[in-house]
Every structure is written in structure tokens, then in C-alpha cells.
Tab-separated table of C-alpha atoms and ligand atoms in Angstrom:
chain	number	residue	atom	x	y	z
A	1	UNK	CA	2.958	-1.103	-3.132
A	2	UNK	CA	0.382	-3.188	-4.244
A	3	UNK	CA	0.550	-5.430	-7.778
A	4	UNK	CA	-1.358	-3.688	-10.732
A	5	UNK	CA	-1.339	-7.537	-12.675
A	6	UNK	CA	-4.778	-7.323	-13.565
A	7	UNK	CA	-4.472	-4.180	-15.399
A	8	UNK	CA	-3.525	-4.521	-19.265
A	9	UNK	CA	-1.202	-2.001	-19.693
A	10	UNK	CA	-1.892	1.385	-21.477
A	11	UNK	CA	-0.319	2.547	-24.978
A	12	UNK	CA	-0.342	5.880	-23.202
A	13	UNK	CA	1.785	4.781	-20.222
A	14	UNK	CA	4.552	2.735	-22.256
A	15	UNK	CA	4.987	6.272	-24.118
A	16	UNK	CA	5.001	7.775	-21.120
A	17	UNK	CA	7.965	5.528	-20.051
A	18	UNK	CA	9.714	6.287	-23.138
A	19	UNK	CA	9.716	9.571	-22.764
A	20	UNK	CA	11.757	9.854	-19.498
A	21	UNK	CA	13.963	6.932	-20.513
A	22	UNK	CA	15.082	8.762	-23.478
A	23	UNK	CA	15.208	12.285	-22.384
A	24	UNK	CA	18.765	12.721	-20.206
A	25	UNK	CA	18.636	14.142	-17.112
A	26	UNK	CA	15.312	12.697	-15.948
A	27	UNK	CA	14.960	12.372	-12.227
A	28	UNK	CA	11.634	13.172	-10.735
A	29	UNK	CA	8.265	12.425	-12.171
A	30	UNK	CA	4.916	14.057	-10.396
A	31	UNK	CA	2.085	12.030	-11.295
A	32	UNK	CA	-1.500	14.451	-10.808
A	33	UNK	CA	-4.866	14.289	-10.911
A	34	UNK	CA	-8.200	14.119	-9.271
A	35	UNK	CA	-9.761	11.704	-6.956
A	36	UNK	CA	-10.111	8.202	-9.062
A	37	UNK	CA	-8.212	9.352	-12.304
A	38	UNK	CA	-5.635	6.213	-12.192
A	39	UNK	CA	-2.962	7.810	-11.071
A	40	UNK	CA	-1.427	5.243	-8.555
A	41	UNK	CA	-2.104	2.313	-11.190
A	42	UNK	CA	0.172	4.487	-13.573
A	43	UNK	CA	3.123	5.003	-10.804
A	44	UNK	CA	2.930	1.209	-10.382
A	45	UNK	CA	3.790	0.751	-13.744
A	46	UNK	CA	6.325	3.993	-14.053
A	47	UNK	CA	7.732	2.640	-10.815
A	48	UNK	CA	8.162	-1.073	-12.026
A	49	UNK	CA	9.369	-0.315	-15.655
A	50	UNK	CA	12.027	2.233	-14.934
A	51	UNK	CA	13.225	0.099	-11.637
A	52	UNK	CA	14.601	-2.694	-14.315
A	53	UNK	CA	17.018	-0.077	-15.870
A	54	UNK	CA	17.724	1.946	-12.519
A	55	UNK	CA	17.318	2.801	-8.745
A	56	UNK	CA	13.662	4.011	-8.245
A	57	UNK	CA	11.855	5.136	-5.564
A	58	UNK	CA	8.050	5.549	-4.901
A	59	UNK	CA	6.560	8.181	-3.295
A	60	UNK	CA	3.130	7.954	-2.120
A	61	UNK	CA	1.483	11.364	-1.109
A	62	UNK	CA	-2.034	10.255	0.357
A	63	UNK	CA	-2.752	10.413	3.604
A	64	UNK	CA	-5.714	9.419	3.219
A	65	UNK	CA	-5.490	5.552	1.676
A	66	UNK	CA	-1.428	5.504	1.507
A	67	UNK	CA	-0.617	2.547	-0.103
A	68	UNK	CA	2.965	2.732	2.077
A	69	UNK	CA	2.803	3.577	5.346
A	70	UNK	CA	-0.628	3.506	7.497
A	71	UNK	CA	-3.203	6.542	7.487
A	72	UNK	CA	-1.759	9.916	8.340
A	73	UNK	CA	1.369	8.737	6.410
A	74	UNK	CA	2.915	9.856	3.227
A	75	UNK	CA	5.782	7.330	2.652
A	76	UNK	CA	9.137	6.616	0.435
A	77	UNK	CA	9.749	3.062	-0.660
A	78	UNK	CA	12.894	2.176	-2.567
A	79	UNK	CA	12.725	-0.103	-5.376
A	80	UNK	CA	15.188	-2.769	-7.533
A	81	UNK	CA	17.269	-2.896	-9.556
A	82	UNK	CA	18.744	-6.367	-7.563
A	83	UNK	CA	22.110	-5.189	-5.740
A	84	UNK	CA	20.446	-1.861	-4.746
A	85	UNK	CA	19.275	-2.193	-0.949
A	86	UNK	CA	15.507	-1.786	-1.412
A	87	UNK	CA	15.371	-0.060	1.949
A	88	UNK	CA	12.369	0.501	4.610
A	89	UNK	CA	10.322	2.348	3.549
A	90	UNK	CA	10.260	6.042	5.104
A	91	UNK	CA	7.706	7.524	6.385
A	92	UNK	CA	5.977	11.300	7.155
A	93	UNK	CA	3.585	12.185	9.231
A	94	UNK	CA	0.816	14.422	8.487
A	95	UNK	CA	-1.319	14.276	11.131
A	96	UNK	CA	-4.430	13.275	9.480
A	97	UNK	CA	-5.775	11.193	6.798
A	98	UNK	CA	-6.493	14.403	4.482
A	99	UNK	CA	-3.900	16.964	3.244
A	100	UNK	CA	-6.711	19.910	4.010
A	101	UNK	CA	-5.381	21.882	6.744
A	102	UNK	CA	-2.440	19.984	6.396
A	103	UNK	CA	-0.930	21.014	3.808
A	104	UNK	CA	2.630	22.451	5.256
A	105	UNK	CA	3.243	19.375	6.556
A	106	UNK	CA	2.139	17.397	3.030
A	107	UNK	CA	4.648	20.015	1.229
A	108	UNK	CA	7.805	19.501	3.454
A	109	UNK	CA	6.859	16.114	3.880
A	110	UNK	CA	6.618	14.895	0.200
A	111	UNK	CA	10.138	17.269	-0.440
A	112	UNK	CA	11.967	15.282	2.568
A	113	UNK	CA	10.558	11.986	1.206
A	114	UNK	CA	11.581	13.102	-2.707
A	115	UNK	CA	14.907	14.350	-0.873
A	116	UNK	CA	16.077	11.254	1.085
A	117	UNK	CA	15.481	9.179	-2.299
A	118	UNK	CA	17.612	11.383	-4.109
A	119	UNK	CA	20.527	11.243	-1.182
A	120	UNK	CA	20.129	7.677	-1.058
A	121	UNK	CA	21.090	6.969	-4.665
A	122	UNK	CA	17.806	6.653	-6.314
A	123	UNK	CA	17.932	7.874	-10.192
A	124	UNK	CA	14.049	8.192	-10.711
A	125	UNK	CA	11.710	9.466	-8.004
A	126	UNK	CA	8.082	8.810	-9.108
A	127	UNK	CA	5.869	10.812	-7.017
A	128	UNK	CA	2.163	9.708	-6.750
A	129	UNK	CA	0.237	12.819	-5.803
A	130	UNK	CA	-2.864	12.524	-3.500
A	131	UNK	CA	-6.253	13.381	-5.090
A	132	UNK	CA	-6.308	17.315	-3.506
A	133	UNK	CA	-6.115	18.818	-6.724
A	134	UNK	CA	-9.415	20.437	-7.912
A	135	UNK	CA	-10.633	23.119	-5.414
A	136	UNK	CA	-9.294	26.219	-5.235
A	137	UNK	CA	-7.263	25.798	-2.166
A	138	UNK	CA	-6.109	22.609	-3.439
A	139	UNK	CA	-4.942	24.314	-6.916
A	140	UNK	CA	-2.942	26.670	-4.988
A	141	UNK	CA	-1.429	23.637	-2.930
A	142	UNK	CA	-0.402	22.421	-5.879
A	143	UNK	CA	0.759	25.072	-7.198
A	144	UNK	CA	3.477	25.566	-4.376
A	145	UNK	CA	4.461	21.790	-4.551
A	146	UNK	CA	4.892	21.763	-8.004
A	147	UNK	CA	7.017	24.957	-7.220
A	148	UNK	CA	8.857	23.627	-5.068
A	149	UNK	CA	9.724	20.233	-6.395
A	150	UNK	CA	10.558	21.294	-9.890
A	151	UNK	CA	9.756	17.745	-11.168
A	152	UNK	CA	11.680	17.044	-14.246
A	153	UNK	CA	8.190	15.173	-15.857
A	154	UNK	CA	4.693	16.401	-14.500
A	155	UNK	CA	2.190	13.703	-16.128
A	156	UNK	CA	-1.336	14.918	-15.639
A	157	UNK	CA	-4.112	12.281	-15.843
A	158	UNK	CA	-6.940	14.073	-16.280
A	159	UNK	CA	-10.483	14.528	-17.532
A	160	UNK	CA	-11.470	16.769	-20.029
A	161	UNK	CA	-9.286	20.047	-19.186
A	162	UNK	CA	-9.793	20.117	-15.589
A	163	UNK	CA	-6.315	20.690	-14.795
A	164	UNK	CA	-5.293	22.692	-17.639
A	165	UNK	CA	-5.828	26.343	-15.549
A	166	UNK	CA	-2.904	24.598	-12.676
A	167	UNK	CA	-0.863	23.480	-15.434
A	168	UNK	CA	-0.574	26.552	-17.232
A	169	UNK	CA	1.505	27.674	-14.788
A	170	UNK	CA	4.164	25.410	-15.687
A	171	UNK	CA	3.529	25.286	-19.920
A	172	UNK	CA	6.732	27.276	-20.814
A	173	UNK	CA	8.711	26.621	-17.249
A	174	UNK	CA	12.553	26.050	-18.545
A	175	UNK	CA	13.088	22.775	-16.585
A	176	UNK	CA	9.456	20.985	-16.442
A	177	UNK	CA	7.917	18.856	-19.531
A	178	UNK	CA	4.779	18.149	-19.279
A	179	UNK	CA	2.815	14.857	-20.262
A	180	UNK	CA	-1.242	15.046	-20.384
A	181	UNK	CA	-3.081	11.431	-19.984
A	182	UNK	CA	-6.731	11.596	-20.463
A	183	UNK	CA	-8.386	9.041	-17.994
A	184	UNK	CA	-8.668	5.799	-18.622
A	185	UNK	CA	-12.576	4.502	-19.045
A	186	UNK	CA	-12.108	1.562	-17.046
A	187	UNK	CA	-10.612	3.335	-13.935
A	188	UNK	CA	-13.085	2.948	-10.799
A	189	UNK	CA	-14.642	4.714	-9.080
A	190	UNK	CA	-14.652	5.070	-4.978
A	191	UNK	CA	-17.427	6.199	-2.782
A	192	UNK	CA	-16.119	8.370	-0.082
A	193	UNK	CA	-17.780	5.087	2.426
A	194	UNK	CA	-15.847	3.105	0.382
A	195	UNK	CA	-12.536	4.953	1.429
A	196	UNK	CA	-13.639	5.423	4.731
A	197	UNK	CA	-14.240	2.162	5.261
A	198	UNK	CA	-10.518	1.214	3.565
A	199	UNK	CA	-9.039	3.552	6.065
A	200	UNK	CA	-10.615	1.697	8.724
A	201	UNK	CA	-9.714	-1.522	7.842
A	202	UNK	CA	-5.666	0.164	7.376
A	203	UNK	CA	-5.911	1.554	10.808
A	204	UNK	CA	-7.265	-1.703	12.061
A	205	UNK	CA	-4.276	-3.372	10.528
A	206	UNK	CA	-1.608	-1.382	11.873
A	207	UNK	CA	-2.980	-1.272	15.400
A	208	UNK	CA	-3.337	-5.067	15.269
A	209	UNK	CA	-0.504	-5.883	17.887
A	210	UNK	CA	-0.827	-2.326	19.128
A	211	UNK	CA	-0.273	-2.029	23.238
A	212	UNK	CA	-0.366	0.843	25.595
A	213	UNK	CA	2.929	1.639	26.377
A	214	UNK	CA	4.577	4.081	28.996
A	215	UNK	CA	6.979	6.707	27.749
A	216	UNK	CA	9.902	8.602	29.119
A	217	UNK	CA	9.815	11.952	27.284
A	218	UNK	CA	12.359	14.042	28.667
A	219	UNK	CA	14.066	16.195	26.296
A	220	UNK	CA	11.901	15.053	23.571
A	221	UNK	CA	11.183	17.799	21.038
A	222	UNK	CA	7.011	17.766	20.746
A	223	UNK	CA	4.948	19.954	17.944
A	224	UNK	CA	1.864	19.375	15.953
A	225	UNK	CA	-1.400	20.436	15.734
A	226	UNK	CA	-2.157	20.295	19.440
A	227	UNK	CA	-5.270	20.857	20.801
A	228	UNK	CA	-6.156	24.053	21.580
A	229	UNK	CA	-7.611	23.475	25.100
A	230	UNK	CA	-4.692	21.528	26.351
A	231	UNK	CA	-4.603	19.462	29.135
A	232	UNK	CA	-4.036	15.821	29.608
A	233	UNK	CA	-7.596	14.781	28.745
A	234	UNK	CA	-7.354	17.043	25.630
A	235	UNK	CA	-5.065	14.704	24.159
A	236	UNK	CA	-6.894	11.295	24.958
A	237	UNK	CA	-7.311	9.228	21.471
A	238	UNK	CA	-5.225	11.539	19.511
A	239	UNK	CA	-3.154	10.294	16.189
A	240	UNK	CA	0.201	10.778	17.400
A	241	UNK	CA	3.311	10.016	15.649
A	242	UNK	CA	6.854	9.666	17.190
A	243	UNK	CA	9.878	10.486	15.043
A	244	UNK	CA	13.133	10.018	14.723
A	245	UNK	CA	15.903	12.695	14.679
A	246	UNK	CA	15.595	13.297	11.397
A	247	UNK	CA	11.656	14.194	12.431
A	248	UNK	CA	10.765	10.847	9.818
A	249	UNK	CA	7.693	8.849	11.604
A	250	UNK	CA	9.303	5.999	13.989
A	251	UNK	CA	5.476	4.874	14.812
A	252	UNK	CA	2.304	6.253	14.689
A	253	UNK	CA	-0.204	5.640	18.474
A	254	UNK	CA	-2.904	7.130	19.737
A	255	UNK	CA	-2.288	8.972	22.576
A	256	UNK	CA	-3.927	7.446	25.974
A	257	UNK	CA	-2.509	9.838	28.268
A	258	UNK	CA	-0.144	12.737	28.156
A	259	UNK	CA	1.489	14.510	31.283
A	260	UNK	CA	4.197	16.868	30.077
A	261	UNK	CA	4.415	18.168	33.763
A	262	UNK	CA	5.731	14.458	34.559
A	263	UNK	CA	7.864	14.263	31.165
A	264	UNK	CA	5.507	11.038	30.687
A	265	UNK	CA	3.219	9.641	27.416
A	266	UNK	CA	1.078	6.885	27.125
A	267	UNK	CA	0.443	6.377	23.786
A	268	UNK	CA	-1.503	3.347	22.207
A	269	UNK	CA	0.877	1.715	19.407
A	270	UNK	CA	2.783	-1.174	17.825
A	271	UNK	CA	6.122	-2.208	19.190
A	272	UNK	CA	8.790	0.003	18.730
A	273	UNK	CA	12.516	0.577	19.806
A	274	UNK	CA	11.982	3.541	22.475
A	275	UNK	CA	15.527	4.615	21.642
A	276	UNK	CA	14.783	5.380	17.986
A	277	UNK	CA	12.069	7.914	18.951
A	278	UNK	CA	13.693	11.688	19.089
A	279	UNK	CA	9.933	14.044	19.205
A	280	UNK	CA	6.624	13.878	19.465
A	281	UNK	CA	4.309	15.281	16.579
A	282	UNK	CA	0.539	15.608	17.724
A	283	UNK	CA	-1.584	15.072	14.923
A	284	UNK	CA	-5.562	16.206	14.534
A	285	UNK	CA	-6.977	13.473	14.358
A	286	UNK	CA	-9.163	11.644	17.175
A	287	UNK	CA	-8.923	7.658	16.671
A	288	UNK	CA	-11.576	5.292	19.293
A	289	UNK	CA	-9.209	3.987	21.390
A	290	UNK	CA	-11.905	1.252	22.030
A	291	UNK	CA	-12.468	0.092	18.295
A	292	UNK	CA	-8.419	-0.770	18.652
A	293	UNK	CA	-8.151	-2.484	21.653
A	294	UNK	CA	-9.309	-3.692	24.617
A	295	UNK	CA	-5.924	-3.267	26.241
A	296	UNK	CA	-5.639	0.092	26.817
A	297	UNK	CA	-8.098	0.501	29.907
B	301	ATP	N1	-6.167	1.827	-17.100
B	301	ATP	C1	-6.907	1.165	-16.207
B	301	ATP	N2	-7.587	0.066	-16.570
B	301	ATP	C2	-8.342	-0.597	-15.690
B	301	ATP	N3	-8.501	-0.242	-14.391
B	301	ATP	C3	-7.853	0.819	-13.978
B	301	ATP	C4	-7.014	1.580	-14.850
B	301	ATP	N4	-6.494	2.602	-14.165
B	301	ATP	C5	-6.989	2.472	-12.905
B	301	ATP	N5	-7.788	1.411	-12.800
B	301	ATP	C6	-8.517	0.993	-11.591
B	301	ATP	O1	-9.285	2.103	-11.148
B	301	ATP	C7	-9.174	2.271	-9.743
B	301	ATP	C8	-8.591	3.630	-9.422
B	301	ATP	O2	-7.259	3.672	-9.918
B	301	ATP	P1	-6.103	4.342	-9.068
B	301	ATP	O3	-6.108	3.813	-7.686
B	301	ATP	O4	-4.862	4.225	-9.857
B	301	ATP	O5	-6.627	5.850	-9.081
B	301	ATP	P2	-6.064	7.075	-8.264
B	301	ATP	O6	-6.196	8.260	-9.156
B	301	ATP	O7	-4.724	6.760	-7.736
B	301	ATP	O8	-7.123	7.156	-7.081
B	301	ATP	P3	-6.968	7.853	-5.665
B	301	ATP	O9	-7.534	9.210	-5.857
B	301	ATP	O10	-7.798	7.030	-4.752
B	301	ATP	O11	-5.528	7.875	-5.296
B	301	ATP	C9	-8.331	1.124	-9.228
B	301	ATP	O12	-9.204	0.104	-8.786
B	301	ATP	C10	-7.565	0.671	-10.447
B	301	ATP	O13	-7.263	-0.699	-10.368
B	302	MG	MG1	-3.955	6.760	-5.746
């Protein structure tokens, strides 16, 4: 998570703060809104206020410019107080950088993450939702998540009453309050090249010390969103994650080879412990093996 220092803090958010601190029984927050509506800035602060007083965890649902784990991620990072273990953070694969045509895997994936912080010991979960919130299909997405987490808070950032149709669902639910924030005139605003370009850099990051290396998958489990012509060129330069038995991301490659008939993967990716990695989750996404590395050939 990154530092939000230069940001004066918001009237708006310190109320905001109050309001879970002093209503019992608090655990999860959902934090929603639009594309560039300051929602992550406002986690941040939740995140960092409410950690001085007790466990917190952050949960960061983009896939797209995760602030956690790298592209294709959502992720779970622990925070303070001191004497709490802070933890690695967790992390979910998607299987792209978007949560459109994705969005089973966002919904488990964000309840695992929300679940494992709650089994670990953490008292508040604030959950930073990604920005797929406005078309129809996103609306319904939300609709189910929402559902399904039964946050205790849902604080809507939004502007005007764009949200107010999705939250109306939830106005007289027995067990969800909800907070609106109107957006802040000083949030900024990112071109889609902008976040493109972001995502590039993030992938460029991670793959850094990236290596081609030969794996042993025999008796690995394997799903995803494989391609539907498969065969081993099919899967060339494909986002790949592998997990660990609890299906949590161990490492996220790009696939340079894949021969199921000889149990064996080649997949593009950071070091790893080989042990640690229980399945294989294909993802959709094709990533230029040649804008990585050089090694790989
Ligand atoms: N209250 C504020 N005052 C000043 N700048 C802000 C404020 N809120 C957000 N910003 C700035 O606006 C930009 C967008 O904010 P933020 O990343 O929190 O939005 P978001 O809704 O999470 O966007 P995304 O859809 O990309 O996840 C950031 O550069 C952030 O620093
Ligand atoms: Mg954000």
C-alpha cells in the first residue's frame, strides 16, 4: 500500500472513521465507486486510522492497477497494531487485469481474501472495490458481492446519484449501514493510456528477475480460462498463476510452453519454491514474452 501523505485529510473521512469506531460489532467495510472517485486514497486512511486501535487488513480488489499484488491480482495485506504479525500479503488470481468476464473469480476471490483476514485475527477488513461499478453488468456484479459479503459499512464515494439505483438494494438491509461520500474535487483523473501504461510498468516490475523455468506437474490440479483451441502453442505467453493448496496465487508467469501429455510447464516467472505450488490456474490474458525478457528463447 502506497502512502497517501500528500493528501490533507477529509472532514468526511474522519466521520467516516468515527462511525465504525463507535458502532459495536463493526468488521467489514466495502469501499465503492466508479473509476477515479478516491476510493483507494480513502481505504488508506480507513486502513491506517483504525490499524492504531486494532488488527486491520486491506483488501485490494483491482486487477487492473492492484496496489498489492502484481496485475491479475486481487490481494490481502495485514496491517499493525505492533505485536500483530503483519503477514505476506495474500494473493488471488483473476486471470486478467479487468474483472469483466472475470467476475466469478473476482467474487470468490475478494470473499477468500475478506475470509482469511477474518480467520487470521483481523478485527476490521477494509475492502477497496475495483472501479467495475457503473454498467449494467457491473451493477449486477456488485450486486452479488455486496450480497455475498454482507459488509457491516458500505461507504459509497460517488458523484451525483450514480450509485444510488445499486444501493437501494441495500437501504433497509437489517445488517448493512450505509455511508454516502460525494467525490472529492481534487481527486484525479486517469486516462485509460495512463493505466495502461501503469500496468506495464507493474508487470515490468514483477517480471524483473523473472526466468524460464522447467516444471514437474504431475498431479497438479490445473483450471482457468484455457484456451479454447488447446494445444501446446495455444498456451505460449499466457498469464498463468500457480497456487498453493489453498488455490491462493504462489506466483504469477507467463506460460512458455505447456505439455500436459509429458506432465511438464515452462512458465516464464520470478523465483519461487516449486514445493509451495499445488495447481495451475490459466488465466486470459496474453503477456509478450519478449518485452520481459530476453531469457526465455
Ligand atoms: N481527497 C483528495 N484530495 C486530493 N487528491 C485526492 C483525493 N482523493 C483522491 N485523490 C487523488 O486522486 C487520484 C485518484 O484517487 P484514488 O486512487 O483514491 O481513486 P480510486 O477511486 O481508487 O481510483 P481507481 O478507480 O483507479 O481505483 C489519486 O491520484 C489520489 O491521490
Ligand atoms: Mg483505487
Amino acid at each position: 500500500m502506497k502512502a497517501s501523505h500528500a493528501i490533507p485529510i477529509d472532514s468526511r473521512w474522519i466521520d467516516l472513521a468515527s462511525a465504525i469506531r463507535e458502532r459495536p460489532g463493526v468488521r467489514t467495510v466495502y469501499v465503492i465507486g466508479a473509476p477515479d472517485r478516491g476510493k483507494s486514497v480513502l481505504c488508506r486512511y480507513l486502513a491506517g486510522a483504525l490499524s492504531r486501535e486494532s488488527p486491520a487488513a486491506y483488501v485490494d480488489c483491482d486487477p487492473g492497477q492492484s496496489s498489492i499484488g502484481p496485475p491479475g491480482t486481487i490481494g490481502m495485506q495485514g496491517l499493525g497494531p505492533a505485536g500483530v504479525p503483519a503477514g505476506r500479503p495474500l494473493l488471488y488470481f483473476i486471470g486478467s487485469t479487468s474483472p469483466r468476464g472475470h467476475t466469478l473469480a473476482c467474487m470468490s476471490g475478494v470473499k477468500r481474501l475478506a475470509g482469511k483476514a477474518d480467520a487470521l485475527g483481523y478485527k476490521i477488513i477494509i475492502i477497496d472495490s475495483s472501479g467495475f461499478v457503473l454498467s449494467r453488468a457491473a451493477q449486477e456484479f456488485q450486486y452479488h458481492l455486496i450480497d455475498l459479503l454482507e459488509p457491516d459499512v458500505l461507504a459509497a464515494i460517488q458523484r451525483g446519484n450514480e450509485l444510488e439505483a445499486l444501493l437501494g438494494n441495500f437501504a433497509v438491509h437489517p445488517g448493512i449501514t450505509i455511508h454516502r461520500i460525494p467525490v472529492s474535487p481534487a481527486v484525479a483523473v486517469r486516462t485509460q493510456r495512463q493505466r495502461r501504461r501503469h500496468r506495464q510498468s507493474l508487470f515490468r516490475a514483477y517480471f524483473r528477475d523473472a526466468f524460464a523455468q522447467d516444471l514437474d506437474i504431475s498431479g497438479m490440479g490445473m483450471h482457468g480460462m484455457t484456451p479454447a483451441a488447446a494445444g501446446p502453442l495455444s498456451y505460449r505467453s499466457l498469464l498463468t498463476a500457480m497456487c498453493d493448496p489453498e488455490n491462493l496465487a504462489v506466483v504469477l508467469g507467463i506460460t512458455v510452453s505447456f505439455h500436459p501429455e509429458k506432465e511438464r510447464l515452462s512458465l516464464f516467472a520470478p523465483s519461487f519454491h516449486h514445493h509451495d505450488a499445488a495447481s495451475i490456474q490459466f488465466g486470459s490474458l496474453y503477456l509478450d514474452l519478449n518485452e520481459y525478457s530476453e531469457r526465455t528463447s
